[in-house]
Amino acid sequence: MTESSASREENGGPCHGAANGLKEGRNGFVKNHHHPQKKIHKQRDEKVHHGSCNGGLYSRPFIESFEETPMLVAVLTYMGYGILTIFGYLRDFLRARKIEKCHIAREREEQKDFVPLYQDFENFYTRNLYMRIRDNWNRPICSVPADKVDLVERVSYDYNWTFSHTGRVVKDVINMGSYNYLGFSENKGSCADAVAEVTLKYGAGVGSTRQEMGNLDGHEELEKLVARFLGVESAMAFGMGFATNSMNIPALAGKGCLILSDELNHASLVLGARLSGSTIRVFKHNNMQSLEKLLRDAIVHGQPRTHRPWKKILILVEGIYSMEGSIIRLPEVIALKKKYKAYLYLDEAHSIGALGGRGRGVVDYFGLDPTDVDIMMGTFTKSFGAAGGYIGGKKELIDYLRSHSHSAVYATSMSPPVVEQIITSMKCIMGEDGTTIGTERIQQLAENTVYFRRRLREMGFIIYGNNDSPVVPLMVYMPAKIGAFGREMLKRNIGVVVVGFPATPIIESRARFCVSAAHTKEMLDQALSAISEVGDLLQLKYSRHRILPTLDRPFDETTYEECED
Amino acid sequence: MIQTTKMASGQQWVLVEMVQAFYEAPAYHLILEGILILWIIRLLFSKTYKLQERSDLTEKEKEELIEEWQPEPLVPAVSNDHPSLNYDVVTGPPSHKITVNGKECINFASFNFLGLLDNERVKQKALASLKKYGVGTCGPRGFYGTFDVHLELEERLAKFMKTEEAIIYSYGFATIASAIPAYSKRGDIVFVDEAACFSIQKGLQASRSFIKYFKHNDMEDLERLLKEQELEDQKNPRKARVTRRFIVVEGLYMNTSDICPLPELVKLKYKYKVRIFLEESMSFGVLGEHGRGVTEHFGVSIDDIDLISANMENAVASIGGFCCGRSFVIDHQRLSGQGYCFSASLPPMLASAAIEALNIMEEDPEIFTILREKCKHAHKALQDIPGLKVVGEAFAPALHLQLEHSTGSRESDVRTLRSIIDYCLDRQIALTQARYLDKEERFLPPPSIRVVVTVEQTEEEIEKATSCIREAALARLE
């Protein structure tokens, strides 16, 4: 199509910190700087785009970068996968000939003549690639997943096919993996005390659904509190974050509706959209041009074949993307949604509590009005150290969900101790417990985030995402380095999450750190020096910090143009 | 030989003639032909044009269209007296004695079959776990969300069910709804009972497989469908070789409270080479001598069932669900079960509560016999209530009371049943209606009152409840 409408020009002020002078592109994305005071818009293209890419919508600098994968690294990564695949085939061949011992669980003899439960190629990746580095996932822990965590030591004598526990415990591993943003994952303190009391009074379960006999007073209290926390009219809580998406989107959209979904949306949003029976179209990650084009086309052309107008259009986005560390361009999304009369479903799974001066999530972060978002969804798993999810919005919306949500009708309601944990931690964040612990933690998280990201970038790692996002992906790229990074970090007593295909694009394997308010500066420094050490060992400091000449940059519809004086 | 030479020379002659004609033709003719050839090539290679591209709307027209478009409201308005909008409020624990809307009642509504919800041992274990692990897990199983108690619970469940492996989910509803699409993909075929519960229906929808419904518990109808499929397969054996087939049934049906004819299903399984997935949320911890469910009830080998799933929210009185079976089957879900991979894991204190519940179930299998006796008692006592019929097996702990004669309108039926419930609530008997999403259910069951029997209810209480329902029916159904 065209280029971005709004080309930004800005002075590299001191506020841009480490990112200043960087110009990075990735798959056609180029990082964006928005600065509220210094913005000059240039119309560079012939087509007019209204209001979409408007730096003036931002009340704070919006610095997000995705440095391009160096060519050599990309080539080596593909080679790595190539070699692994060749060896995979070779070993499959050996296994089939019984030369190599086969550890794979087998079909029962009685059912050998059934249609195979799995296609052979389906598990090729698991068998030959994942299995080599399986020890980096599902590491069992035996303590609170707080700033430090105790791991159950396990060993494998058959190349990760089976694990056995040694009985020893790896003590005090610095936890950079859990989504414990505000440090409410605790077994002591006011939250835990309140939960203990509720546990003794109520027990663990409920034994019924909300609509039948499982609507406890605690649930109603929680929902009122959530509504107040979010600044919306009404809210409803559900027992599982994943199911909050997958079981409520079908109640909101159906046949004849259009769902516009970010390409990197979480599996639960994708499943919910699919279960709804709506038409689904995908826009490029956080790309407002792509979203606007889809919106325009949808309204102008109507439904496919019949050309009837769409009943409604629902935009599905997340607050913080958990694999990219990017923050949604919410001001622009809201402008678009208003202009095109679409509805906005915002999933704040990672951002609630973790962003904004008052911990109210991405809406707070941008200083926007929560009533501009039609459906405010989020989870209690992360910042609140509990489990479950919520949806907030207008009273009509929540009333409708109370009577039509799949979860309210068919799923057992939330466990009372979990409800209590959310209530106490949320009150703490709101300062209603009479302390300033909540505010301090929000402040601490923001500081930790900026510090951790800045230091990593200075070390020369390629770090994705927004400067203010506590989710910090560090690019590792090569398949062999995924396993090596996880293991080397554990050797240095630091627990990190490493992710590869299929959770990321094939060449963009990464390690992910989740910064927490519970981390002290000493812990972060210890982690950072270990990361740096391992980074040197594995040659992970890929960043070139160089400015790409204008003409070298990918030049397509998704490119954001930007000039710096 | 001669003939071929002749033919060859003949062809040669044609060629020569063509070249000659080419030279002799006037230039304008050649140019015209050339353009025509180019045109044909263009037509052949140009993209099939889309309708969208043809609509030559100007920017202004587009703007007008955008201006004109009015979406439907996000949600339709719900009237304030919608029957499912105003929930009954339970203050205090939903245990044997329950306070509903401010009235203290005996609980005949929560699926707390074994009375473990307010069991002191279970509570103490949950508390100890809270003191060790806190509440949340702050991560999915893959990313530091696996606790040692999760592994212990999986091991214990596998041992309890006498299977190789078990896998736990953090939400009962998500268990079977994630398990089905982990195996059954686009193009596969699932045979499913019409009375299957909603989570099965959602799992089937997520799998995008072909769904064939057979009449509830009608094995002849199922066999008819299987035969049909067999004929289909013979026509296209190549496709049949990669088309997976599953039967999905419930042990005790949530919606009808009756039991599936498992031995016959197993026979059909081997005859037609179909795998069986069994949902046991209502029967796990209820049926069988040791509470292992329908397989134990019928004496069917558990290895003959490919996958058993159940929630831990009814008999176990915790939260979450599990699947169990052979490692060959179950292990696949650790990377393919969406509700397992992409969701935060079960809070460890709830897992500990479930472990303790299993301990109690293992220590004292007598509890299942007691439950069955109570169920039979209740089932018998509920017979012959004027205007209401009992739906379900005598040993089912959650029965349905349906109207004998529907008024013809679902709405008024629901209101009638609600008035019976209110009558009982006033007399200290807590009951509830079975709730469904009328428009979403594939086969909507008729409205009904749920009567849940638990081991904690005494015979007197059951007598009291049934006579209360009888009175209510007499008063409200006249």
mmCIF file with all atom_site columns, C-alpha atoms in Angstrom, chain A residues 105-108 111 113-118 122 126 130 137-144 165 178-179 186-187 196 199-202 204-205 207 211-213 215-217 236 239-240 243 247 266-267 271 274-275 296 299-301 310-313 340-341 343 381 385-386 399-400 402-404 406-413 415 417 421 495-497 499 512, chain B residues 55 57 59 63 66-67 69 71-76 78 84-85 87-88 90-93 110-111 117 123 127 130-136 138 140-144 146-148 151 171 173 183 198 205-206 208 240-241 243-245 269-270 273-275 303-304 306 313 317 326 328-329 332 335 342-344 349-350 431-437 440-441 450:
data_model
loop_
_atom_site.group_PDB
_atom_site.id
_atom_site.type_symbol
_atom_site.label_atom_id
_atom_site.label_alt_id
_atom_site.label_comp_id
_atom_site.label_asym_id
_atom_site.label_entity_id
_atom_site.label_seq_id
_atom_site.pdbx_PDB_ins_code
_atom_site.Cartn_x
_atom_site.Cartn_y
_atom_site.Cartn_z
_atom_site.occupancy
_atom_site.B_iso_or_equiv
_atom_site.pdbx_formal_charge
_atom_site.auth_seq_id
_atom_site.auth_comp_id
_atom_site.auth_asym_id
_atom_site.auth_atom_id
_atom_site.pdbx_PDB_model_num
ATOM 1   C CA . ALA A 1 105 ? 6.271   -44.454 24.167 1.00 0.00 ? 105 ALA A CA 1
ATOM 2   C CA . ARG A 1 106 ? 4.608   -46.975 21.903 1.00 0.00 ? 106 ARG A CA 1
ATOM 3   C CA . GLU A 1 107 ? 1.075   -47.699 20.863 1.00 0.00 ? 107 GLU A CA 1
ATOM 4   C CA . ARG A 1 108 ? -0.498  -50.728 22.553 1.00 0.00 ? 108 ARG A CA 1
ATOM 5   C CA . GLN A 1 111 ? -4.295  -51.039 18.762 1.00 0.00 ? 111 GLN A CA 1
ATOM 6   C CA . ASP A 1 113 ? -3.954  -51.579 13.408 1.00 0.00 ? 113 ASP A CA 1
ATOM 7   C CA . PHE A 1 114 ? -5.832  -48.428 14.380 1.00 0.00 ? 114 PHE A CA 1
ATOM 8   C CA . VAL A 1 115 ? -5.245  -45.253 12.423 1.00 0.00 ? 115 VAL A CA 1
ATOM 9   C CA . PRO A 1 116 ? -2.072  -43.819 14.008 1.00 0.00 ? 116 PRO A CA 1
ATOM 10  C CA . LEU A 1 117 ? -2.847  -41.279 16.697 1.00 0.00 ? 117 LEU A CA 1
ATOM 11  C CA . TYR A 1 118 ? -0.030  -39.038 15.495 1.00 0.00 ? 118 TYR A CA 1
ATOM 12  C CA . GLU A 1 122 ? 3.994   -34.219 13.743 1.00 0.00 ? 122 GLU A CA 1
ATOM 13  C CA . THR A 1 126 ? 9.664   -32.764 19.548 1.00 0.00 ? 126 THR A CA 1
ATOM 14  C CA . TYR A 1 130 ? 13.010  -30.252 21.614 1.00 0.00 ? 130 TYR A CA 1
ATOM 15  C CA . TRP A 1 137 ? 11.579  -26.313 30.578 1.00 0.00 ? 137 TRP A CA 1
ATOM 16  C CA . ASN A 1 138 ? 9.217   -27.614 33.228 1.00 0.00 ? 138 ASN A CA 1
ATOM 17  C CA . ARG A 1 139 ? 11.915  -27.306 35.861 1.00 0.00 ? 139 ARG A CA 1
ATOM 18  C CA . PRO A 1 140 ? 10.120  -28.301 39.042 1.00 0.00 ? 140 PRO A CA 1
ATOM 19  C CA . ILE A 1 141 ? 10.298  -25.816 41.880 1.00 0.00 ? 141 ILE A CA 1
ATOM 20  C CA . CYS A 1 142 ? 9.677   -26.362 45.560 1.00 0.00 ? 142 CYS A CA 1
ATOM 21  C CA . SER A 1 143 ? 9.261   -22.922 47.044 1.00 0.00 ? 143 SER A CA 1
ATOM 22  C CA . VAL A 1 144 ? 7.393   -19.668 46.488 1.00 0.00 ? 144 VAL A CA 1
ATOM 23  C CA . HIS A 1 165 ? 15.080  -36.354 40.940 1.00 0.00 ? 165 HIS A CA 1
ATOM 24  C CA . SER A 1 178 ? 8.073   -16.018 36.840 1.00 0.00 ? 178 SER A CA 1
ATOM 25  C CA . TYR A 1 179 ? 5.511   -13.352 36.051 1.00 0.00 ? 179 TYR A CA 1
ATOM 26  C CA . GLU A 1 186 ? 4.519   -14.527 48.856 1.00 0.00 ? 186 GLU A CA 1
ATOM 27  C CA . ASN A 1 187 ? 3.906   -16.974 51.642 1.00 0.00 ? 187 ASN A CA 1
ATOM 28  C CA . ALA A 1 196 ? -5.005  -18.571 55.469 1.00 0.00 ? 196 ALA A CA 1
ATOM 29  C CA . THR A 1 199 ? -8.831  -21.305 53.627 1.00 0.00 ? 199 THR A CA 1
ATOM 30  C CA . LEU A 1 200 ? -9.788  -22.468 57.092 1.00 0.00 ? 200 LEU A CA 1
ATOM 31  C CA . LYS A 1 201 ? -13.251 -21.024 56.790 1.00 0.00 ? 201 LYS A CA 1
ATOM 32  C CA . TYR A 1 202 ? -14.125 -21.995 53.218 1.00 0.00 ? 202 TYR A CA 1
ATOM 33  C CA . ALA A 1 204 ? -10.393 -25.074 48.648 1.00 0.00 ? 204 ALA A CA 1
ATOM 34  C CA . GLY A 1 205 ? -13.256 -25.658 46.252 1.00 0.00 ? 205 GLY A CA 1
ATOM 35  C CA . GLY A 1 207 ? -18.481 -27.293 43.878 1.00 0.00 ? 207 GLY A CA 1
ATOM 36  C CA . GLN A 1 211 ? -25.204 -19.319 38.019 1.00 0.00 ? 211 GLN A CA 1
ATOM 37  C CA . GLU A 1 212 ? -26.115 -22.310 40.133 1.00 0.00 ? 212 GLU A CA 1
ATOM 38  C CA . MET A 1 213 ? -24.869 -22.409 43.724 1.00 0.00 ? 213 MET A CA 1
ATOM 39  C CA . ASN A 1 215 ? -21.817 -17.359 43.705 1.00 0.00 ? 215 ASN A CA 1
ATOM 40  C CA . LEU A 1 216 ? -20.093 -16.615 46.993 1.00 0.00 ? 216 LEU A CA 1
ATOM 41  C CA . ASP A 1 217 ? -20.086 -13.253 48.701 1.00 0.00 ? 217 ASP A CA 1
ATOM 42  C CA . MET A 1 236 ? -16.752 -10.047 36.376 1.00 0.00 ? 236 MET A CA 1
ATOM 43  C CA . GLY A 1 239 ? -11.451 -18.988 37.342 1.00 0.00 ? 239 GLY A CA 1
ATOM 44  C CA . MET A 1 240 ? -8.815  -19.192 34.642 1.00 0.00 ? 240 MET A CA 1
ATOM 45  C CA . ALA A 1 243 ? -10.640 -19.430 29.712 1.00 0.00 ? 243 ALA A CA 1
ATOM 46  C CA . MET A 1 247 ? -15.032 -18.588 26.885 1.00 0.00 ? 247 MET A CA 1
ATOM 47  C CA . HIS A 1 266 ? -2.001  -15.163 22.736 1.00 0.00 ? 266 HIS A CA 1
ATOM 48  C CA . ALA A 1 267 ? -3.392  -18.612 21.995 1.00 0.00 ? 267 ALA A CA 1
ATOM 49  C CA . LEU A 1 271 ? -9.055  -19.830 20.371 1.00 0.00 ? 271 LEU A CA 1
ATOM 50  C CA . ARG A 1 274 ? -12.177 -19.179 16.518 1.00 0.00 ? 274 ARG A CA 1
ATOM 51  C CA . LEU A 1 275 ? -14.862 -20.525 18.838 1.00 0.00 ? 275 LEU A CA 1
ATOM 52  C CA . ARG A 1 296 ? -11.429 0.508   6.011  1.00 0.00 ? 296 ARG A CA 1
ATOM 53  C CA . ILE A 1 299 ? -16.456 -1.397  6.261  1.00 0.00 ? 299 ILE A CA 1
ATOM 54  C CA . VAL A 1 300 ? -16.260 -0.458  2.607  1.00 0.00 ? 300 VAL A CA 1
ATOM 55  C CA . HIS A 1 301 ? -16.590 -3.979  1.244  1.00 0.00 ? 301 HIS A CA 1
ATOM 56  C CA . TRP A 1 310 ? -20.595 -6.432  9.187  1.00 0.00 ? 310 TRP A CA 1
ATOM 57  C CA . LYS A 1 311 ? -22.702 -6.642  12.301 1.00 0.00 ? 311 LYS A CA 1
ATOM 58  C CA . LYS A 1 312 ? -19.830 -5.418  14.408 1.00 0.00 ? 312 LYS A CA 1
ATOM 59  C CA . ILE A 1 313 ? -16.079 -5.284  14.341 1.00 0.00 ? 313 ILE A CA 1
ATOM 60  C CA . TYR A 1 340 ? -14.402 3.329   12.540 1.00 0.00 ? 340 TYR A CA 1
ATOM 61  C CA . LYS A 1 341 ? -16.915 2.536   15.299 1.00 0.00 ? 341 LYS A CA 1
ATOM 62  C CA . TYR A 1 343 ? -15.149 -2.308  19.561 1.00 0.00 ? 343 TYR A CA 1
ATOM 63  C CA . THR A 1 381 ? -2.049  -14.776 37.689 1.00 0.00 ? 381 THR A CA 1
ATOM 64  C CA . GLY A 1 385 ? 0.140   -13.635 42.516 1.00 0.00 ? 385 GLY A CA 1
ATOM 65  C CA . ALA A 1 386 ? -3.121  -15.535 42.260 1.00 0.00 ? 386 ALA A CA 1
ATOM 66  C CA . ASP A 1 399 ? -24.825 -7.995  32.761 1.00 0.00 ? 399 ASP A CA 1
ATOM 67  C CA . TYR A 1 400 ? -24.796 -9.685  29.416 1.00 0.00 ? 400 TYR A CA 1
ATOM 68  C CA . ARG A 1 402 ? -23.273 -12.685 33.700 1.00 0.00 ? 402 ARG A CA 1
ATOM 69  C CA . SER A 1 403 ? -26.133 -14.257 31.821 1.00 0.00 ? 403 SER A CA 1
ATOM 70  C CA . HIS A 1 404 ? -24.333 -15.469 28.693 1.00 0.00 ? 404 HIS A CA 1
ATOM 71  C CA . HIS A 1 406 ? -19.794 -19.816 29.004 1.00 0.00 ? 406 HIS A CA 1
ATOM 72  C CA . SER A 1 407 ? -17.730 -19.599 32.124 1.00 0.00 ? 407 SER A CA 1
ATOM 73  C CA . ALA A 1 408 ? -20.531 -18.308 34.349 1.00 0.00 ? 408 ALA A CA 1
ATOM 74  C CA . VAL A 1 409 ? -22.881 -21.051 33.247 1.00 0.00 ? 409 VAL A CA 1
ATOM 75  C CA . TYR A 1 410 ? -20.663 -24.101 32.974 1.00 0.00 ? 410 TYR A CA 1
ATOM 76  C CA . ALA A 1 411 ? -17.449 -23.662 34.910 1.00 0.00 ? 411 ALA A CA 1
ATOM 77  C CA . THR A 1 412 ? -16.886 -24.049 38.622 1.00 0.00 ? 412 THR A CA 1
ATOM 78  C CA . SER A 1 413 ? -16.402 -20.652 40.210 1.00 0.00 ? 413 SER A CA 1
ATOM 79  C CA . SER A 1 415 ? -11.634 -20.905 44.727 1.00 0.00 ? 415 SER A CA 1
ATOM 80  C CA . PRO A 1 417 ? -8.584  -18.555 48.954 1.00 0.00 ? 417 PRO A CA 1
ATOM 81  C CA . GLN A 1 421 ? -5.399  -13.295 47.569 1.00 0.00 ? 421 GLN A CA 1
ATOM 82  C CA . GLY A 1 495 ? 16.596  -19.203 36.418 1.00 0.00 ? 495 GLY A CA 1
ATOM 83  C CA . VAL A 1 496 ? 15.631  -17.854 33.006 1.00 0.00 ? 496 VAL A CA 1
ATOM 84  C CA . VAL A 1 497 ? 13.049  -18.752 30.430 1.00 0.00 ? 497 VAL A CA 1
ATOM 85  C CA . VAL A 1 499 ? 11.868  -19.922 24.044 1.00 0.00 ? 499 VAL A CA 1
ATOM 86  C CA . ARG A 1 512 ? 13.069  -13.914 28.334 1.00 0.00 ? 512 ARG A CA 1
ATOM 87  C CA . SER B 2 55  ? -15.385 -1.642  -7.118 1.00 0.00 ? 55  SER B CA 1
ATOM 88  C CA . LEU B 2 57  ? -15.109 3.587   -5.186 1.00 0.00 ? 57  LEU B CA 1
ATOM 89  C CA . GLU B 2 59  ? -12.149 8.078   -1.592 1.00 0.00 ? 59  GLU B CA 1
ATOM 90  C CA . GLU B 2 63  ? -15.636 7.949   3.464  1.00 0.00 ? 63  GLU B CA 1
ATOM 91  C CA . ILE B 2 66  ? -17.569 4.484   6.609  1.00 0.00 ? 66  ILE B CA 1
ATOM 92  C CA . GLU B 2 67  ? -19.638 7.378   7.882  1.00 0.00 ? 67  GLU B CA 1
ATOM 93  C CA . TRP B 2 69  ? -21.949 2.214   8.774  1.00 0.00 ? 69  TRP B CA 1
ATOM 94  C CA . PRO B 2 71  ? -22.543 -1.417  14.033 1.00 0.00 ? 71  PRO B CA 1
ATOM 95  C CA . GLU B 2 72  ? -24.852 -3.375  16.252 1.00 0.00 ? 72  GLU B CA 1
ATOM 96  C CA . PRO B 2 73  ? -24.384 -2.667  19.935 1.00 0.00 ? 73  PRO B CA 1
ATOM 97  C CA . LEU B 2 74  ? -21.572 -4.712  21.502 1.00 0.00 ? 74  LEU B CA 1
ATOM 98  C CA . VAL B 2 75  ? -24.081 -6.720  23.490 1.00 0.00 ? 75  VAL B CA 1
ATOM 99  C CA . PRO B 2 76  ? -27.852 -6.836  23.301 1.00 0.00 ? 76  PRO B CA 1
ATOM 100 C CA . VAL B 2 78  ? -30.430 -7.724  29.077 1.00 0.00 ? 78  VAL B CA 1
ATOM 101 C CA . SER B 2 84  ? -29.923 -15.883 34.876 1.00 0.00 ? 84  SER B CA 1
ATOM 102 C CA . LEU B 2 85  ? -28.848 -12.355 35.718 1.00 0.00 ? 85  LEU B CA 1
ATOM 103 C CA . TYR B 2 87  ? -27.503 -14.919 41.068 1.00 0.00 ? 87  TYR B CA 1
ATOM 104 C CA . ASP B 2 88  ? -28.284 -16.483 44.383 1.00 0.00 ? 88  ASP B CA 1
ATOM 105 C CA . VAL B 2 90  ? -23.998 -17.659 49.151 1.00 0.00 ? 90  VAL B CA 1
ATOM 106 C CA . THR B 2 91  ? -22.532 -16.155 52.286 1.00 0.00 ? 91  THR B CA 1
ATOM 107 C CA . GLY B 2 92  ? -19.996 -18.324 54.022 1.00 0.00 ? 92  GLY B CA 1
ATOM 108 C CA . PRO B 2 93  ? -18.703 -21.668 52.828 1.00 0.00 ? 93  PRO B CA 1
ATOM 109 C CA . SER B 2 110 ? -23.175 -28.179 45.268 1.00 0.00 ? 110 SER B CA 1
ATOM 110 C CA . PHE B 2 111 ? -21.349 -31.105 43.674 1.00 0.00 ? 111 PHE B CA 1
ATOM 111 C CA . LEU B 2 117 ? -15.207 -29.329 50.782 1.00 0.00 ? 117 LEU B CA 1
ATOM 112 C CA . LYS B 2 123 ? -8.102  -27.584 54.763 1.00 0.00 ? 123 LYS B CA 1
ATOM 113 C CA . LEU B 2 127 ? -2.994  -24.255 54.574 1.00 0.00 ? 127 LEU B CA 1
ATOM 114 C CA . LEU B 2 130 ? -0.078  -21.973 51.316 1.00 0.00 ? 130 LEU B CA 1
ATOM 115 C CA . LYS B 2 131 ? 2.581   -21.416 53.953 1.00 0.00 ? 131 LYS B CA 1
ATOM 116 C CA . LYS B 2 132 ? 5.167   -23.073 51.765 1.00 0.00 ? 132 LYS B CA 1
ATOM 117 C CA . TYR B 2 133 ? 4.284   -21.893 48.257 1.00 0.00 ? 133 TYR B CA 1
ATOM 118 C CA . GLY B 2 134 ? 1.991   -18.893 48.498 1.00 0.00 ? 134 GLY B CA 1
ATOM 119 C CA . VAL B 2 135 ? -1.102  -18.800 46.313 1.00 0.00 ? 135 VAL B CA 1
ATOM 120 C CA . GLY B 2 136 ? -0.317  -18.224 42.653 1.00 0.00 ? 136 GLY B CA 1
ATOM 121 C CA . CYS B 2 138 ? 3.079   -16.944 38.363 1.00 0.00 ? 138 CYS B CA 1
ATOM 122 C CA . PRO B 2 140 ? 2.680   -21.813 32.995 1.00 0.00 ? 140 PRO B CA 1
ATOM 123 C CA . ARG B 2 141 ? 3.991   -25.301 33.626 1.00 0.00 ? 141 ARG B CA 1
ATOM 124 C CA . GLY B 2 142 ? 6.837   -24.820 31.191 1.00 0.00 ? 142 GLY B CA 1
ATOM 125 C CA . PHE B 2 143 ? 8.241   -21.656 32.751 1.00 0.00 ? 143 PHE B CA 1
ATOM 126 C CA . TYR B 2 144 ? 8.831   -22.337 36.437 1.00 0.00 ? 144 TYR B CA 1
ATOM 127 C CA . THR B 2 146 ? 5.749   -26.761 37.738 1.00 0.00 ? 146 THR B CA 1
ATOM 128 C CA . PHE B 2 147 ? 5.753   -27.344 41.481 1.00 0.00 ? 147 PHE B CA 1
ATOM 129 C CA . ASP B 2 148 ? 6.755   -30.554 43.178 1.00 0.00 ? 148 ASP B CA 1
ATOM 130 C CA . LEU B 2 151 ? 4.195   -33.807 39.973 1.00 0.00 ? 151 LEU B CA 1
ATOM 131 C CA . TYR B 2 171 ? -9.553  -25.493 35.252 1.00 0.00 ? 171 TYR B CA 1
ATOM 132 C CA . PHE B 2 173 ? -13.856 -26.966 32.005 1.00 0.00 ? 173 PHE B CA 1
ATOM 133 C CA . TYR B 2 183 ? -5.610  -35.282 19.124 1.00 0.00 ? 183 TYR B CA 1
ATOM 134 C CA . PHE B 2 198 ? -20.862 -28.237 26.991 1.00 0.00 ? 198 PHE B CA 1
ATOM 135 C CA . GLN B 2 205 ? -15.638 -27.112 17.970 1.00 0.00 ? 205 GLN B CA 1
ATOM 136 C CA . ALA B 2 206 ? -12.024 -26.197 18.634 1.00 0.00 ? 206 ALA B CA 1
ATOM 137 C CA . ARG B 2 208 ? -12.510 -28.506 13.621 1.00 0.00 ? 208 ARG B CA 1
ATOM 138 C CA . ALA B 2 240 ? -9.195  -43.554 5.560  1.00 0.00 ? 240 ALA B CA 1
ATOM 139 C CA . ARG B 2 241 ? -5.638  -44.513 6.446  1.00 0.00 ? 241 ARG B CA 1
ATOM 140 C CA . THR B 2 243 ? -8.400  -40.209 9.270  1.00 0.00 ? 243 THR B CA 1
ATOM 141 C CA . ARG B 2 244 ? -8.418  -40.646 13.019 1.00 0.00 ? 244 ARG B CA 1
ATOM 142 C CA . ARG B 2 245 ? -11.680 -41.713 14.611 1.00 0.00 ? 245 ARG B CA 1
ATOM 143 C CA . LYS B 2 269 ? -14.179 -49.685 19.545 1.00 0.00 ? 269 LYS B CA 1
ATOM 144 C CA . TYR B 2 270 ? -12.310 -52.822 18.534 1.00 0.00 ? 270 TYR B CA 1
ATOM 145 C CA . LYS B 2 273 ? -11.060 -49.362 15.322 1.00 0.00 ? 273 LYS B CA 1
ATOM 146 C CA . VAL B 2 274 ? -12.165 -46.174 16.961 1.00 0.00 ? 274 VAL B CA 1
ATOM 147 C CA . ARG B 2 275 ? -10.584 -44.659 20.029 1.00 0.00 ? 275 ARG B CA 1
ATOM 148 C CA . ASP B 2 303 ? -6.400  -49.814 29.177 1.00 0.00 ? 303 ASP B CA 1
ATOM 149 C CA . ASP B 2 304 ? -9.269  -50.229 26.765 1.00 0.00 ? 304 ASP B CA 1
ATOM 150 C CA . ASP B 2 306 ? -7.747  -44.315 25.337 1.00 0.00 ? 306 ASP B CA 1
ATOM 151 C CA . GLU B 2 313 ? -14.121 -29.840 41.308 1.00 0.00 ? 313 GLU B CA 1
ATOM 152 C CA . ALA B 2 317 ? -13.745 -30.700 46.029 1.00 0.00 ? 317 ALA B CA 1
ATOM 153 C CA . ARG B 2 326 ? -1.251  -44.497 28.690 1.00 0.00 ? 326 ARG B CA 1
ATOM 154 C CA . PHE B 2 328 ? 1.751   -42.774 24.656 1.00 0.00 ? 328 PHE B CA 1
ATOM 155 C CA . VAL B 2 329 ? -1.494  -40.799 24.642 1.00 0.00 ? 329 VAL B CA 1
ATOM 156 C CA . HIS B 2 332 ? 1.260   -35.580 23.878 1.00 0.00 ? 332 HIS B CA 1
ATOM 157 C CA . LEU B 2 335 ? 3.034   -29.826 24.291 1.00 0.00 ? 335 LEU B CA 1
ATOM 158 C CA . PHE B 2 342 ? -0.664  -21.627 27.682 1.00 0.00 ? 342 PHE B CA 1
ATOM 159 C CA . SER B 2 343 ? -2.240  -21.256 31.067 1.00 0.00 ? 343 SER B CA 1
ATOM 160 C CA . ALA B 2 344 ? -0.833  -20.619 34.503 1.00 0.00 ? 344 ALA B CA 1
ATOM 161 C CA . MET B 2 349 ? -2.504  -25.196 47.611 1.00 0.00 ? 349 MET B CA 1
ATOM 162 C CA . LEU B 2 350 ? -5.354  -26.491 45.457 1.00 0.00 ? 350 LEU B CA 1
ATOM 163 C CA . LEU B 2 431 ? -31.661 -26.416 45.394 1.00 0.00 ? 431 LEU B CA 1
ATOM 164 C CA . THR B 2 432 ? -30.734 -24.959 42.047 1.00 0.00 ? 432 THR B CA 1
ATOM 165 C CA . GLN B 2 433 ? -31.778 -25.224 38.453 1.00 0.00 ? 433 GLN B CA 1
ATOM 166 C CA . ALA B 2 434 ? -29.480 -26.798 35.933 1.00 0.00 ? 434 ALA B CA 1
ATOM 167 C CA . ARG B 2 435 ? -28.339 -23.867 33.826 1.00 0.00 ? 435 ARG B CA 1
ATOM 168 C CA . TYR B 2 436 ? -27.676 -23.950 30.120 1.00 0.00 ? 436 TYR B CA 1
ATOM 169 C CA . LEU B 2 437 ? -27.001 -21.449 27.386 1.00 0.00 ? 437 LEU B CA 1
ATOM 170 C CA . GLU B 2 440 ? -25.390 -22.384 22.336 1.00 0.00 ? 440 GLU B CA 1
ATOM 171 C CA . GLU B 2 441 ? -26.266 -25.928 23.339 1.00 0.00 ? 441 GLU B CA 1
ATOM 172 C CA . ARG B 2 450 ? -30.690 -30.363 40.183 1.00 0.00 ? 450 ARG B CA 1
#
